[in-house]
PDB file of C-alpha atoms in Angstrom:
ATOM      1  CA  ALA O 105      33.251 -60.389 -78.377  1.00  0.00           C
ATOM      2  CA  GLN O 106      31.104 -57.540 -79.527  1.00  0.00           C
ATOM      3  CA  SER O 107      32.876 -54.241 -79.168  1.00  0.00           C
ATOM      4  CA  VAL O 108      33.427 -50.720 -80.379  1.00  0.00           C
ATOM      5  CA  ALA O 109      36.793 -49.024 -80.664  1.00  0.00           C
ATOM      6  CA  GLN O 110      37.783 -45.386 -80.841  1.00  0.00           C
ATOM      7  CA  PRO O 111      41.466 -45.634 -81.735  1.00  0.00           C
ATOM      8  CA  GLU O 112      42.383 -42.029 -80.895  1.00  0.00           C
ATOM      9  CA  ASP O 113      42.312 -40.722 -77.340  1.00  0.00           C
ATOM     10  CA  GLN O 114      42.539 -37.167 -78.630  1.00  0.00           C
ATOM     11  CA  VAL O 115      42.133 -35.386 -81.938  1.00  0.00           C
ATOM     12  CA  ASN O 116      43.522 -31.898 -82.467  1.00  0.00           C
ATOM     13  CA  VAL O 117      42.305 -29.712 -85.295  1.00  0.00           C
ATOM     14  CA  ALA O 118      42.480 -26.045 -86.198  1.00  0.00           C
ATOM     15  CA  GLU O 119      39.297 -24.039 -86.350  1.00  0.00           C
ATOM     16  CA  GLY O 120      37.879 -24.014 -89.860  1.00  0.00           C
ATOM     17  CA  ASN O 121      39.560 -27.274 -90.866  1.00  0.00           C
ATOM     18  CA  PRO O 122      37.649 -30.500 -91.421  1.00  0.00           C
ATOM     19  CA  LEU O 123      37.557 -32.964 -88.552  1.00  0.00           C
ATOM     20  CA  THR O 124      37.227 -36.735 -88.338  1.00  0.00           C
ATOM     21  CA  VAL O 125      36.704 -38.804 -85.210  1.00  0.00           C
ATOM     22  CA  LYS O 126      37.137 -42.500 -85.888  1.00  0.00           C
ATOM     23  CA  CYS O 127      35.029 -45.426 -84.753  1.00  0.00           C
ATOM     24  CA  THR O 128      35.166 -49.103 -85.649  1.00  0.00           C
ATOM     25  CA  TYR O 129      32.863 -51.812 -84.400  1.00  0.00           C
ATOM     26  CA  SER O 130      32.564 -55.562 -84.138  1.00  0.00           C
ATOM     27  CA  VAL O 131      29.084 -57.032 -83.806  1.00  0.00           C
ATOM     28  CA  SER O 132      27.255 -59.895 -85.374  1.00  0.00           C
ATOM     29  CA  GLY O 133      24.290 -59.051 -87.547  1.00  0.00           C
ATOM     30  CA  ASN O 134      23.200 -55.573 -88.570  1.00  0.00           C
ATOM     31  CA  PRO O 135      24.681 -52.805 -86.458  1.00  0.00           C
ATOM     32  CA  TYR O 136      22.793 -49.910 -84.944  1.00  0.00           C
ATOM     33  CA  LEU O 137      25.378 -47.150 -84.490  1.00  0.00           C
ATOM     34  CA  PHE O 138      25.254 -43.915 -82.518  1.00  0.00           C
ATOM     35  CA  TRP O 139      27.384 -40.863 -81.832  1.00  0.00           C
ATOM     36  CA  TYR O 140      27.071 -38.817 -78.635  1.00  0.00           C
ATOM     37  CA  VAL O 141      28.922 -35.739 -77.412  1.00  0.00           C
ATOM     38  CA  GLN O 142      29.736 -34.819 -73.808  1.00  0.00           C
ATOM     39  CA  TYR O 143      30.742 -31.385 -72.591  1.00  0.00           C
ATOM     40  CA  PRO O 144      32.645 -31.121 -69.266  1.00  0.00           C
ATOM     41  CA  ASN O 145      30.660 -32.312 -66.245  1.00  0.00           C
ATOM     42  CA  ARG O 146      27.541 -32.793 -68.341  1.00  0.00           C
ATOM     43  CA  GLY O 147      25.497 -35.681 -69.615  1.00  0.00           C
ATOM     44  CA  LEU O 148      25.770 -37.044 -73.138  1.00  0.00           C
ATOM     45  CA  GLN O 149      23.902 -35.447 -76.031  1.00  0.00           C
ATOM     46  CA  PHE O 150      22.761 -37.434 -79.044  1.00  0.00           C
ATOM     47  CA  LEU O 151      24.316 -36.373 -82.369  1.00  0.00           C
ATOM     48  CA  LEU O 152      23.223 -38.941 -84.936  1.00  0.00           C
ATOM     49  CA  LYS O 153      22.531 -42.592 -85.588  1.00  0.00           C
ATOM     50  CA  TYR O 154      22.617 -45.205 -88.327  1.00  0.00           C
ATOM     51  CA  ILE O 155      19.967 -47.874 -88.292  1.00  0.00           C
ATOM     52  CA  THR O 156      19.446 -48.651 -91.966  1.00  0.00           C
ATOM     53  CA  GLY O 157      19.333 -46.901 -95.328  1.00  0.00           C
ATOM     54  CA  ASP O 158      21.688 -44.249 -96.651  1.00  0.00           C
ATOM     55  CA  ASN O 159      25.274 -44.800 -95.518  1.00  0.00           C
ATOM     56  CA  LEU O 160      25.799 -41.067 -94.989  1.00  0.00           C
ATOM     57  CA  VAL O 161      23.939 -39.866 -91.939  1.00  0.00           C
ATOM     58  CA  LYS O 162      23.502 -36.195 -91.099  1.00  0.00           C
ATOM     59  CA  GLY O 163      23.017 -35.066 -87.532  1.00  0.00           C
ATOM     60  CA  SER O 164      23.024 -32.136 -85.158  1.00  0.00           C
ATOM     61  CA  TYR O 165      25.402 -29.138 -85.231  1.00  0.00           C
ATOM     62  CA  GLY O 166      26.607 -29.879 -88.779  1.00  0.00           C
ATOM     63  CA  PHE O 167      28.034 -33.299 -87.973  1.00  0.00           C
ATOM     64  CA  GLU O 168      27.718 -36.299 -90.243  1.00  0.00           C
ATOM     65  CA  ALA O 169      28.927 -39.871 -90.212  1.00  0.00           C
ATOM     66  CA  GLU O 170      29.514 -42.479 -92.857  1.00  0.00           C
ATOM     67  CA  PHE O 171      28.640 -46.102 -92.306  1.00  0.00           C
ATOM     68  CA  ASN O 172      31.098 -48.406 -94.055  1.00  0.00           C
ATOM     69  CA  LYS O 173      30.086 -52.030 -93.752  1.00  0.00           C
ATOM     70  CA  SER O 174      33.169 -53.504 -95.382  1.00  0.00           C
ATOM     71  CA  GLN O 175      35.496 -51.610 -93.074  1.00  0.00           C
ATOM     72  CA  THR O 176      33.130 -51.910 -90.075  1.00  0.00           C
ATOM     73  CA  SER O 177      33.535 -48.217 -89.433  1.00  0.00           C
ATOM     74  CA  PHE O 178      31.311 -45.282 -88.558  1.00  0.00           C
ATOM     75  CA  HIS O 179      33.553 -42.208 -88.553  1.00  0.00           C
ATOM     76  CA  LEU O 180      32.184 -38.857 -87.414  1.00  0.00           C
ATOM     77  CA  LYS O 181      32.971 -35.867 -89.624  1.00  0.00           C
ATOM     78  CA  LYS O 182      32.415 -32.153 -89.909  1.00  0.00           C
ATOM     79  CA  PRO O 183      33.547 -30.011 -92.845  1.00  0.00           C
ATOM     80  CA  SER O 184      34.605 -27.000 -90.761  1.00  0.00           C
ATOM     81  CA  ALA O 185      35.434 -27.295 -87.057  1.00  0.00           C
ATOM     82  CA  LEU O 186      34.465 -24.728 -84.444  1.00  0.00           C
ATOM     83  CA  VAL O 187      36.170 -24.070 -81.119  1.00  0.00           C
ATOM     84  CA  SER O 188      32.809 -24.827 -79.510  1.00  0.00           C
ATOM     85  CA  ASP O 189      33.000 -28.373 -80.926  1.00  0.00           C
ATOM     86  CA  SER O 190      35.722 -29.143 -78.371  1.00  0.00           C
ATOM     87  CA  ALA O 191      34.306 -31.953 -76.233  1.00  0.00           C
ATOM     88  CA  LEU O 192      34.401 -35.691 -75.585  1.00  0.00           C
ATOM     89  CA  TYR O 193      32.826 -37.806 -78.308  1.00  0.00           C
ATOM     90  CA  PHE O 194      31.468 -41.308 -77.831  1.00  0.00           C
ATOM     91  CA  CYS O 195      30.613 -43.891 -80.446  1.00  0.00           C
ATOM     92  CA  ALA O 196      28.174 -46.632 -79.440  1.00  0.00           C
ATOM     93  CA  VAL O 197      26.839 -49.781 -81.049  1.00  0.00           C
ATOM     94  CA  ARG O 198      23.868 -51.913 -80.151  1.00  0.00           C
ATOM     95  CA  ASP O 199      24.870 -55.230 -78.653  1.00  0.00           C
ATOM     96  CA  THR O 200      23.115 -57.923 -80.672  1.00  0.00           C
ATOM     97  CA  ILE O 201      23.234 -60.270 -77.689  1.00  0.00           C
ATOM     98  CA  MET O 202      20.125 -59.607 -75.650  1.00  0.00           C
ATOM     99  CA  PHE O 203      19.922 -59.352 -71.887  1.00  0.00           C
ATOM    100  CA  SER O 204      17.492 -61.697 -70.170  1.00  0.00           C
ATOM    101  CA  GLY O 205      15.057 -58.811 -69.822  1.00  0.00           C
ATOM    102  CA  GLY O 206      14.815 -58.517 -73.585  1.00  0.00           C
ATOM    103  CA  TYR O 207      17.006 -55.468 -73.999  1.00  0.00           C
ATOM    104  CA  ASN O 208      19.909 -54.951 -76.390  1.00  0.00           C
ATOM    105  CA  LYS O 209      22.243 -52.646 -74.507  1.00  0.00           C
ATOM    106  CA  LEU O 210      24.521 -50.058 -76.035  1.00  0.00           C
ATOM    107  CA  ILE O 211      28.254 -50.743 -76.041  1.00  0.00           C
ATOM    108  CA  PHE O 212      30.158 -47.474 -75.710  1.00  0.00           C
ATOM    109  CA  GLY O 213      33.643 -46.718 -76.908  1.00  0.00           C
ATOM    110  CA  ALA O 214      36.142 -45.175 -74.491  1.00  0.00           C
ATOM    111  CA  GLY O 215      35.655 -41.747 -76.028  1.00  0.00           C
ATOM    112  CA  THR O 216      37.767 -39.362 -78.092  1.00  0.00           C
ATOM    113  CA  ARG O 217      38.583 -35.914 -76.872  1.00  0.00           C
ATOM    114  CA  LEU O 218      38.334 -33.346 -79.644  1.00  0.00           C
ATOM    115  CA  ALA O 219      40.313 -30.143 -79.217  1.00  0.00           C
ATOM    116  CA  VAL O 220      39.703 -27.386 -81.748  1.00  0.00           C
ATOM    117  CA  HIS O 221      42.287 -24.612 -81.623  1.00  0.00           C
ATOM    118  CA  PRO O 222      41.599 -21.038 -82.745  1.00  0.00           C
TER     119      PRO O 222
ATOM    120  CA  ASP X 275      11.021 -27.857 -70.586  1.00  0.00           C
ATOM    121  CA  GLY X 276      11.125 -31.591 -71.047  1.00  0.00           C
ATOM    122  CA  GLY X 277      14.146 -33.477 -69.899  1.00  0.00           C
ATOM    123  CA  ILE X 278      15.923 -35.517 -67.293  1.00  0.00           C
ATOM    124  CA  THR X 279      17.091 -34.148 -63.972  1.00  0.00           C
ATOM    125  CA  GLN X 280      19.576 -35.725 -61.612  1.00  0.00           C
ATOM    126  CA  SER X 281      20.329 -34.712 -58.069  1.00  0.00           C
ATOM    127  CA  PRO X 282      22.500 -33.953 -56.343  1.00  0.00           C
ATOM    128  CA  LYS X 283      25.166 -32.739 -58.753  1.00  0.00           C
ATOM    129  CA  TYR X 284      27.921 -33.631 -56.292  1.00  0.00           C
ATOM    130  CA  LEU X 285      27.718 -36.233 -53.534  1.00  0.00           C
ATOM    131  CA  PHE X 286      30.199 -37.295 -50.918  1.00  0.00           C
ATOM    132  CA  ARG X 287      29.972 -40.638 -49.208  1.00  0.00           C
ATOM    133  CA  LYS X 288      31.710 -41.954 -46.146  1.00  0.00           C
ATOM    134  CA  GLU X 289      32.905 -45.506 -45.925  1.00  0.00           C
ATOM    135  CA  GLY X 290      30.093 -47.925 -45.063  1.00  0.00           C
ATOM    136  CA  GLN X 291      27.352 -45.487 -45.999  1.00  0.00           C
ATOM    137  CA  ASN X 292      24.541 -46.020 -48.467  1.00  0.00           C
ATOM    138  CA  VAL X 293      23.617 -43.099 -50.713  1.00  0.00           C
ATOM    139  CA  THR X 294      20.776 -42.591 -53.163  1.00  0.00           C
ATOM    140  CA  LEU X 295      21.022 -40.740 -56.447  1.00  0.00           C
ATOM    141  CA  SER X 296      17.858 -39.249 -57.862  1.00  0.00           C
ATOM    142  CA  CYS X 297      16.764 -39.398 -61.513  1.00  0.00           C
ATOM    143  CA  GLU X 298      13.508 -37.879 -62.757  1.00  0.00           C
ATOM    144  CA  GLN X 299      12.211 -37.488 -66.306  1.00  0.00           C
ATOM    145  CA  ASN X 300       9.176 -35.693 -67.706  1.00  0.00           C
ATOM    146  CA  LEU X 301       9.537 -37.037 -71.236  1.00  0.00           C
ATOM    147  CA  ASN X 302       6.911 -39.728 -70.699  1.00  0.00           C
ATOM    148  CA  HIS X 303       9.539 -42.332 -71.570  1.00  0.00           C
ATOM    149  CA  ASP X 304       8.983 -45.934 -70.620  1.00  0.00           C
ATOM    150  CA  ALA X 305      12.626 -47.033 -70.408  1.00  0.00           C
ATOM    151  CA  MET X 306      15.287 -45.701 -68.056  1.00  0.00           C
ATOM    152  CA  TYR X 307      18.941 -46.558 -67.495  1.00  0.00           C
ATOM    153  CA  TRP X 308      21.793 -45.988 -65.079  1.00  0.00           C
ATOM    154  CA  TYR X 309      25.382 -45.805 -66.272  1.00  0.00           C
ATOM    155  CA  ARG X 310      28.699 -45.402 -64.552  1.00  0.00           C
ATOM    156  CA  GLN X 311      31.445 -43.372 -66.225  1.00  0.00           C
ATOM    157  CA  ASP X 312      35.096 -43.657 -65.210  1.00  0.00           C
ATOM    158  CA  PRO X 313      37.947 -41.657 -66.777  1.00  0.00           C
ATOM    159  CA  GLY X 314      39.218 -43.166 -69.998  1.00  0.00           C
ATOM    160  CA  GLN X 315      36.414 -45.692 -70.163  1.00  0.00           C
ATOM    161  CA  GLY X 316      33.133 -45.790 -71.939  1.00  0.00           C
ATOM    162  CA  LEU X 317      29.842 -45.862 -70.113  1.00  0.00           C
ATOM    163  CA  ARG X 318      28.964 -49.098 -68.341  1.00  0.00           C
ATOM    164  CA  LEU X 319      25.394 -50.139 -67.727  1.00  0.00           C
ATOM    165  CA  ILE X 320      24.418 -50.655 -64.085  1.00  0.00           C
ATOM    166  CA  TYR X 321      20.657 -51.240 -64.240  1.00  0.00           C
ATOM    167  CA  TYR X 322      17.857 -50.647 -66.683  1.00  0.00           C
ATOM    168  CA  SER X 323      14.088 -50.587 -66.546  1.00  0.00           C
ATOM    169  CA  GLN X 324      11.862 -50.973 -69.566  1.00  0.00           C
ATOM    170  CA  ILE X 325       8.614 -50.390 -67.705  1.00  0.00           C
ATOM    171  CA  VAL X 326       7.275 -49.388 -64.305  1.00  0.00           C
ATOM    172  CA  ASN X 327       7.761 -51.969 -61.539  1.00  0.00           C
ATOM    173  CA  ASP X 328      10.313 -53.891 -63.564  1.00  0.00           C
ATOM    174  CA  PHE X 329      14.082 -53.565 -63.757  1.00  0.00           C
ATOM    175  CA  GLN X 330      17.030 -55.706 -64.790  1.00  0.00           C
ATOM    176  CA  LYS X 331      20.698 -55.912 -63.914  1.00  0.00           C
ATOM    177  CA  GLY X 332      23.219 -54.539 -66.342  1.00  0.00           C
ATOM    178  CA  ASP X 333      26.898 -55.393 -66.607  1.00  0.00           C
ATOM    179  CA  ILE X 334      28.039 -53.994 -63.236  1.00  0.00           C
ATOM    180  CA  ALA X 335      25.030 -54.248 -60.880  1.00  0.00           C
ATOM    181  CA  GLU X 336      26.935 -55.558 -57.840  1.00  0.00           C
ATOM    182  CA  GLY X 337      26.780 -53.097 -54.967  1.00  0.00           C
ATOM    183  CA  TYR X 338      23.921 -51.118 -56.495  1.00  0.00           C
ATOM    184  CA  SER X 339      20.140 -51.255 -56.196  1.00  0.00           C
ATOM    185  CA  VAL X 340      17.260 -49.495 -57.951  1.00  0.00           C
ATOM    186  CA  SER X 341      13.510 -49.127 -57.829  1.00  0.00           C
ATOM    187  CA  ARG X 342      10.943 -48.110 -60.445  1.00  0.00           C
ATOM    188  CA  GLU X 343       7.729 -47.339 -58.614  1.00  0.00           C
ATOM    189  CA  LYS X 344       6.771 -44.452 -60.879  1.00  0.00           C
ATOM    190  CA  LYS X 345       7.249 -43.995 -64.597  1.00  0.00           C
ATOM    191  CA  GLU X 346       9.106 -40.732 -64.164  1.00  0.00           C
ATOM    192  CA  SER X 347      11.493 -41.800 -61.400  1.00  0.00           C
ATOM    193  CA  PHE X 348      14.395 -44.283 -61.289  1.00  0.00           C
ATOM    194  CA  PRO X 349      16.549 -43.763 -58.166  1.00  0.00           C
ATOM    195  CA  LEU X 350      19.879 -45.542 -57.764  1.00  0.00           C
ATOM    196  CA  THR X 351      21.238 -46.567 -54.360  1.00  0.00           C
ATOM    197  CA  VAL X 352      24.966 -47.088 -54.025  1.00  0.00           C
ATOM    198  CA  THR X 353      25.409 -49.476 -51.141  1.00  0.00           C
ATOM    199  CA  SER X 354      28.378 -50.087 -48.874  1.00  0.00           C
ATOM    200  CA  ALA X 355      28.954 -53.302 -50.833  1.00  0.00           C
ATOM    201  CA  GLN X 356      30.187 -51.244 -53.781  1.00  0.00           C
ATOM    202  CA  LYS X 357      33.904 -51.127 -53.050  1.00  0.00           C
ATOM    203  CA  ASN X 358      34.928 -48.479 -55.524  1.00  0.00           C
ATOM    204  CA  PRO X 359      31.970 -46.144 -55.968  1.00  0.00           C
ATOM    205  CA  THR X 360      33.829 -42.958 -56.861  1.00  0.00           C
ATOM    206  CA  ALA X 361      32.635 -42.157 -60.387  1.00  0.00           C
ATOM    207  CA  PHE X 362      30.333 -40.025 -62.503  1.00  0.00           C
ATOM    208  CA  TYR X 363      26.826 -41.494 -62.665  1.00  0.00           C
ATOM    209  CA  LEU X 364      24.525 -40.861 -65.595  1.00  0.00           C
ATOM    210  CA  CYS X 365      20.829 -41.548 -65.894  1.00  0.00           C
ATOM    211  CA  ALA X 366      19.193 -41.883 -69.309  1.00  0.00           C
ATOM    212  CA  SER X 367      15.820 -42.633 -70.816  1.00  0.00           C
ATOM    213  CA  THR X 368      14.318 -43.714 -74.124  1.00  0.00           C
ATOM    214  CA  LEU X 369      10.797 -43.682 -75.443  1.00  0.00           C
ATOM    215  CA  ASN X 370      10.683 -47.448 -75.060  1.00  0.00           C
ATOM    216  CA  GLY X 371      13.105 -50.345 -74.862  1.00  0.00           C
ATOM    217  CA  ASP X 372      13.636 -50.604 -78.619  1.00  0.00           C
ATOM    218  CA  SER X 373      17.350 -50.308 -79.209  1.00  0.00           C
ATOM    219  CA  TYR X 374      17.092 -48.060 -82.261  1.00  0.00           C
ATOM    220  CA  ASN X 375      15.887 -45.193 -80.081  1.00  0.00           C
ATOM    221  CA  GLU X 376      18.461 -42.639 -79.035  1.00  0.00           C
ATOM    222  CA  GLN X 377      18.974 -42.136 -75.335  1.00  0.00           C
ATOM    223  CA  PHE X 378      18.386 -38.859 -73.514  1.00  0.00           C
ATOM    224  CA  PHE X 379      20.832 -38.243 -70.676  1.00  0.00           C
ATOM    225  CA  GLY X 380      20.641 -36.315 -67.452  1.00  0.00           C
ATOM    226  CA  PRO X 381      23.452 -33.962 -66.351  1.00  0.00           C
ATOM    227  CA  GLY X 382      25.028 -36.554 -64.054  1.00  0.00           C
ATOM    228  CA  THR X 383      25.974 -36.938 -60.390  1.00  0.00           C
ATOM    229  CA  ARG X 384      29.606 -37.036 -59.337  1.00  0.00           C
ATOM    230  CA  LEU X 385      30.030 -39.323 -56.340  1.00  0.00           C
ATOM    231  CA  THR X 386      33.175 -39.191 -54.240  1.00  0.00           C
ATOM    232  CA  VAL X 387      34.049 -41.492 -51.380  1.00  0.00           C
ATOM    233  CA  LEU X 388      35.800 -39.739 -48.521  1.00  0.00           C
TER     234      LEU X 388
END
């Protein structure tokens, strides 16, 4: 079954330290991978995506992610965490099995809560 | 400002009652989506529409209905057939149905069954 996993429910990091939020995926074919962030009682905001090309993808708010095909991973990283980065982070992968309407839906991970402490 | 609006922000439903959640976008996007979010779970697709007057069931369509009469509007009705409707509902849109496009999300509607 095609899936995406975020193995950590919560990640704690001190402000100013580097952060990593992990994501692994399982899909057939070439993956399209996305990271979104959600602040409390808000919708999701797009951070970055990997479709093809350079394995290191840079996105909004200083975040980046590295696509690793051999490890089927797409971990989100930031060199120096801010308290304002505290939020819920979702990894998503395009399902390569198409719905009857011709759409490849996104499969979302369960989310990782990032807590950055002053 | 361009974006997606959802209303109401909070909604309370009595048993046996149908309720409709509004979703409007002024991004001129062709494709729109409805998701359900439950604590500790990822988003699950309820319905999607790639173009006006057309929509398709997602993974958890039972107990829900939608319409897409206008490009900018994609309302979701939660019917009495949905046995566990308490959740956070998110509407999203993309420029078109191509799956490499990132999705733009509305602020969500929190539905509670009394």
